[in-house]
Amino acid sequence: MLKLAFATSRGRAISLVGSFLALFFAVVLVVSCGLLLESGVRARIPTERYGAAPVVVAGQQKITFVKGEADMGLPLSEPVAIPATLAEKIGKVPGVTGVVPETAFPVGLTGTEGRVVGRSWGSAGLTPYRLVKGRAPATAGEVATDVTLGRKVGEKVGVTGRDGLREYVVTGVAGPGLTRQPSVFFTGERAGELFARPGKVSAFGVFGTGDGLADRVEQALGDSVAVYSGDQRGLAETPSAHEGREMLIGLGGSLIGIVVMVAVLVVSGAFGLAVRQRDREIALLRAVGATPRQVRAMIGRQALVVAAAAILPALPLGVVLGRWMFGQFLARGMVPEGFAPVVGPIPLLAATALGLLTAWLAARGAVRRAASIKPTEALGEAMAERRELGRGRMITGLVFLGMGVAASGLSMVAAGETAAMSASAIVLLLITAASLLGPWLVRLAATLAGGLVRRTSPVGGYLAVANTRTAAKRLASVASPLILMFAFTSTTLFAQSTVGHATTTQAIEGNRADYVLEASPGLSPEVAGAARALPGVTGVTETIRTQVLADTVELGERTFKPMGAVGLTVPAHGIDLGVTSGSLDRLRGDGVALSRLAADGFGATVGQEVRLLLGDGTRLTRTVVAVYERGLGYGEVALPYQVVRDHSETGMAERLYVTGGSKERLAALAPGLTVLDRDGAGAAVNAVQEFSDWANLLVVGMIIVFIAISVVNTLVTATGARVREFALLRLVGGTRRQVRGMVRWEALLVGGLAVVAGTLITAPTLMALSYGITGSPLPHVPYLTYGAIAAITLGLAYAATLAPTRTALQGHPATQIRA
């Protein structure tokens, strides 16, 4: 039987090209996305600041909770400080010989770009640093600098911390020098003032002897802190690495899910088409004595041969693509500097297993009926396509259609986040239903458009409509990937445009300031005070962006949801959040304001209490004082400015919104200030949104390319297998021109069906998303983009059918009919 499988695969190589390429690109994408996922799970950052300490104790940079039967973890956006009193407890651990506290905080060094870390000179031994020149700082006005910063002993430098820009004298230059996070060292007392967390430190470097030191420290301290050793110590240096890890894990995992879904649909369609083209061969095998089991085994083994041939070259290409994607994320700062891609066996093995299993199941499913019915029935169906759908396929398709329609209706009734989250489920349900009920859709399209097509083209149009009705199953296998491509592309692009347009619109409409001030790493309180004192300035609002976790109950279980948040001073001059109830003037003390979407998620109104976790894990219970509309543009949660500042890494404002004054005077307030007028601030918002959209477009774009390639392969394969049909038409009097006309009309019917069906799938999905995030069921759909997607869909249908048709018409029909 294996010999028979190889022999028939040689004879039918052309019909299996589409299956081969579909599997090839599916495996490439699964490997590349798996590499991102594994890089997140096994992420390591080279150790710099803590290179001399064998063990590092730091704060837990995530919150863990139980949801259902699984432990869930969410990263915290701000560094978590730990009690300084832990030093005594660590010192009592057997084998510990020294405990060095570390206080680390970002500072700005005038004339230097990039991240600079402020530290206490007492923690210099953790690197280890040694003085290359000069001496250690001894007073509050002295610092020692990293050798890579290029400063000289005796030089005066400006350093911006949370209490403003101060001038210091460089008393020493220390090495060996760090490339990613060069340090500026203060006295212990001054570092504590700038760290601004009394009784707490960033981390402890632990020195000791004996094996298992990290395990002993971890056992003594429990789960309240994180203990790092070996390659993991770099994670303690860069708290944002935890967010980067979660981003890679979430992105890789979600993309693998999408790729698997698309691959199953595309590969199943490709193998189904290849097997249907061999119905006559399978029927003949049955007629000469082959059993159903032998036929299924032959097709299954043949599928495994094709899968193996596709997987072998796809694995290394997937690794190359995954490395390139990781490099793009790293170059754009979406993962912390120092992260490296991890290539392990798990993604390769998983992609191999997925490719083999998908091919085997798709081929066995496609041949199931041809192998199970009587040989005489198989011969009859090989000569004329079976018109009715199989009962199982029909029932399954109707179930998916009903579920999709029901989900669409419920999403319009549901509120807020629930409606937005239902979008992906809706598109998945409806695409699956369209694939299963494809023959019905093809016949429906022929019925609705048949009259117009026949009147427009009496010969080619008539043949196309007749062929569409009788060969609906074959054309459905062509239409399904087109529908998938149109629906997936439209949903992805227009979901992004809907969210992006709403975010940008809210940010621009809510900005009522004349100028917006920015600086790195932030704006100290003295800049805001100086701005308020300028002539003509009527208002200044300080803002800090952060992320909080909403402590809520969902379906009877406690859960935490990340939400963007903003701390702002009140009265909020220059910012209009679109308050619908309550007042932002009450955003003081224990007050909090929520966007409409956040309020729906909490189930809270003005006057009720909500529970939050700040970016550093601090738990708060706050009273809602206002509900507003522009949460996408400014954050779903608004908190008093001082609360966010006290729990932020920099302790400085991210932006100042200034009404009145002049641009020149504002720019002169501090070195390195960026002053944007209203138009410039709007352009900056657009730029940030475009940068945010880039990642989605990059990765999803590759999936769209995969679908498009699969569509072309399916169309070429399906058309190239119609040589006998075209030859018969020519023998009964049809001309080449009439045959080409028939194919053109078929392509138009199939492409038009894909556009219409894809639009009907996309519409409820986008309406659910738009309703969930904006309160309006009308999504933002750029007409030119929609037109371009429709034109590409029709263009693919035409190009991929007409080219093989011309080739198929080149031979003599009498010769072709006997082939």
XYZ file of N, CA, C and O in Angstrom, residues 589-656:
272
model
N -7.554 63.113 47.312
C -7.711 62.167 48.419
C -7.891 60.753 47.927
O -7.028 60.190 47.258
N -9.051 60.142 48.261
C -9.306 58.750 47.889
C -10.204 58.648 46.660
O -10.838 57.617 46.439
N -10.245 59.687 45.835
C -11.107 59.675 44.663
C -10.463 58.988 43.471
O -9.233 58.885 43.362
N -11.283 58.516 42.552
C -10.843 57.940 41.294
C -11.919 58.233 40.249
O -13.108 58.288 40.566
N -11.494 58.461 39.023
C -12.425 58.638 37.913
C -12.239 57.482 36.947
O -11.122 56.999 36.738
N -13.341 57.014 36.360
C -13.311 55.861 35.466
C -13.898 56.224 34.111
O -14.834 57.029 34.025
N -13.341 55.627 33.081
C -13.967 55.758 31.772
C -15.255 54.941 31.753
O -15.498 54.095 32.626
N -16.072 55.170 30.734
C -17.317 54.414 30.617
C -17.037 52.918 30.533
O -17.708 52.098 31.159
N -16.011 52.549 29.763
C -15.667 51.145 29.601
C -15.201 50.539 30.919
O -15.596 49.426 31.287
N -14.357 51.269 31.672
C -13.883 50.765 32.957
C -15.022 50.675 33.964
O -15.101 49.724 34.751
N -15.895 51.671 33.960
C -17.028 51.650 34.886
C -17.937 50.456 34.614
O -18.428 49.806 35.544
N -18.128 50.125 33.331
C -18.915 48.941 32.993
C -18.229 47.680 33.492
O -18.870 46.741 33.967
N -16.889 47.643 33.351
C -16.153 46.470 33.817
C -16.252 46.289 35.320
O -16.359 45.163 35.810
N -16.203 47.384 36.070
C -16.345 47.317 37.523
C -17.802 47.142 37.944
O -18.072 46.691 39.051
N -18.720 47.558 37.065
C -20.118 47.607 37.462
C -20.354 48.693 38.492
O -21.171 48.536 39.408
N -19.619 49.808 38.354
C -19.639 50.869 39.364
C -20.164 52.171 38.778
O -20.048 52.429 37.573
N -20.738 52.994 39.624
C -21.175 54.345 39.272
C -20.595 55.326 40.280
O -19.905 54.924 41.225
N -20.836 56.613 40.061
C -20.318 57.650 40.947
C -20.799 57.405 42.373
O -21.977 57.134 42.615
N -19.853 57.454 43.317
C -20.166 57.239 44.722
C -19.841 55.850 45.225
O -19.770 55.626 46.436
N -19.620 54.893 44.305
C -19.300 53.533 44.716
C -17.784 53.338 44.811
O -17.013 54.084 44.216
N -17.391 52.321 45.548
C -15.970 52.041 45.736
C -15.487 50.970 44.757
O -16.240 50.059 44.392
N -14.223 51.104 44.340
C -13.591 50.104 43.483
C -12.223 49.781 44.058
O -11.618 50.589 44.770
N -11.720 48.579 43.747
C -10.407 48.143 44.225
C -9.425 48.127 43.063
O -9.730 47.631 41.973
N -8.227 48.649 43.320
C -7.190 48.746 42.294
C -5.855 48.285 42.847
O -5.612 48.356 44.057
N -4.988 47.841 41.943
C -3.573 47.637 42.249
C -2.790 48.608 41.389
O -2.947 48.625 40.157
N -1.966 49.438 42.027
C -1.142 50.370 41.273
C -0.028 49.615 40.552
O 0.144 48.405 40.720
N 0.746 50.348 39.756
C 1.778 49.723 38.940
C 2.832 48.992 39.738
O 3.462 48.064 39.227
N 3.045 49.368 41.014
C 4.037 48.676 41.844
C 3.400 47.663 42.789
O 4.054 47.179 43.714
N 2.121 47.346 42.559
C 1.439 46.345 43.362
C 0.730 46.871 44.589
O 0.095 46.100 45.311
N 0.797 48.179 44.865
C 0.118 48.763 46.019
C -1.394 48.660 45.833
O -1.931 49.033 44.789
N -2.084 48.154 46.850
C -3.534 47.969 46.768
C -4.252 49.212 47.296
O -3.879 49.770 48.328
N -5.285 49.619 46.559
C -6.058 50.795 46.926
C -7.552 50.497 46.831
O -7.976 49.708 45.988
N -8.308 51.138 47.698
C -9.765 51.163 47.570
C -10.167 52.618 47.391
O -9.853 53.456 48.246
N -10.827 52.915 46.267
C -11.103 54.302 45.899
C -12.584 54.499 45.628
O -13.287 53.576 45.190
N -13.038 55.729 45.851
C -14.432 56.093 45.585
C -14.527 56.776 44.228
O -13.774 57.710 43.948
N -15.440 56.314 43.388
C -15.609 56.872 42.047
C -16.211 58.272 42.162
O -17.282 58.461 42.757
N -15.501 59.274 41.599
C -15.976 60.652 41.665
C -16.433 61.161 40.299
O -17.074 62.214 40.219
N -16.114 60.432 39.227
C -16.523 60.876 37.892
C -16.433 59.704 36.921
O -15.641 58.775 37.104
N -17.261 59.768 35.889
C -17.207 58.832 34.766
C -17.054 59.666 33.499
O -17.739 60.678 33.323
N -16.137 59.239 32.607
C -15.850 60.051 31.431
C -15.807 59.175 30.176
O -15.807 57.932 30.252
N -15.757 59.820 29.016
C -15.856 59.121 27.736
C -14.505 58.831 27.087
O -14.367 57.852 26.366
N -13.508 59.678 27.281
C -12.284 59.591 26.482
C -11.222 58.719 27.163
O -10.085 59.123 27.375
N -11.605 57.472 27.457
C -10.676 56.559 28.105
C -9.597 56.039 27.177
O -8.464 55.809 27.605
N -9.918 55.844 25.901
C -8.910 55.359 24.970
C -7.793 56.379 24.785
O -6.625 56.024 24.633
N -8.146 57.648 24.770
C -7.157 58.677 24.514
C -6.292 59.017 25.709
O -5.137 59.453 25.532
N -6.814 58.802 26.932
C -6.072 59.260 28.104
C -5.903 58.216 29.199
O -5.143 58.425 30.137
N -6.577 57.108 29.098
C -6.475 56.077 30.123
C -7.839 55.744 30.688
O -8.687 56.628 30.860
N -8.028 54.472 30.989
C -9.332 54.034 31.479
C -9.571 54.427 32.932
O -10.706 54.435 33.395
N -8.490 54.750 33.651
C -8.590 55.125 35.065
C -7.814 56.413 35.276
O -6.687 56.552 34.793
N -8.411 57.370 35.958
C -7.738 58.625 36.310
C -7.619 58.712 37.831
O -8.601 58.535 38.555
N -6.392 58.979 38.300
C -6.097 59.030 39.729
C -5.465 60.376 40.077
O -4.929 61.059 39.197
N -5.497 60.762 41.347
C -4.789 61.976 41.747
C -3.316 61.892 41.385
O -2.676 60.839 41.553
N -2.761 62.970 40.896
C -1.392 62.986 40.389
C -0.383 62.522 41.426
O 0.512 61.714 41.129
N -0.520 62.980 42.656
C 0.478 62.660 43.672
C 0.495 61.173 43.997
O 1.543 60.606 44.296
N -0.664 60.530 43.917
C -0.733 59.094 44.197
C 0.094 58.317 43.176
O 0.900 57.448 43.525
N -0.074 58.642 41.906
C 0.668 57.947 40.858
C 2.147 58.305 40.931
O 3.021 57.444 40.763
N 2.458 59.564 41.205
C 3.857 59.997 41.286
C 4.600 59.257 42.389
O 5.745 58.820 42.200
N 3.970 59.085 43.541
C 4.635 58.422 44.659
C 4.928 56.949 44.375
O 5.794 56.354 45.026
N 4.220 56.374 43.410
C 4.389 54.946 43.119
C 4.909 54.711 41.709
O 4.766 53.614 41.168
N 5.524 55.740 41.131
C 6.100 55.588 39.798
C 7.614 55.472 39.894
O 8.221 55.879 40.888
N 8.227 54.948 38.855
C 9.675 54.743 38.860
C 10.422 56.063 38.830
O 11.400 56.255 39.552
N 9.950 57.005 37.982
C 10.688 58.258 37.817
C 10.304 59.310 38.839
O 11.133 60.143 39.206
N 9.038 59.289 39.289
C 8.567 60.347 40.169
C 8.457 61.685 39.481
O 8.418 62.732 40.139
N 8.400 61.669 38.154
C 8.328 62.912 37.376
C 7.165 62.857 36.396
O 6.730 61.773 35.988
N 6.676 64.020 36.031
C 5.561 64.097 35.096
C 6.008 63.657 33.706
O 7.131 63.934 33.278
N 5.126 62.971 33.018
C 5.397 62.598 31.642
C 5.125 63.763 30.705
O 5.862 63.996 29.755
N 4.040 64.513 31.012
C 3.672 65.657 30.180
C 3.130 66.783 31.034
O 2.578 66.558 32.121
N 3.300 67.984 30.520
C 2.632 69.158 31.077
C 1.722 69.737 30.001
O 2.168 69.977 28.871
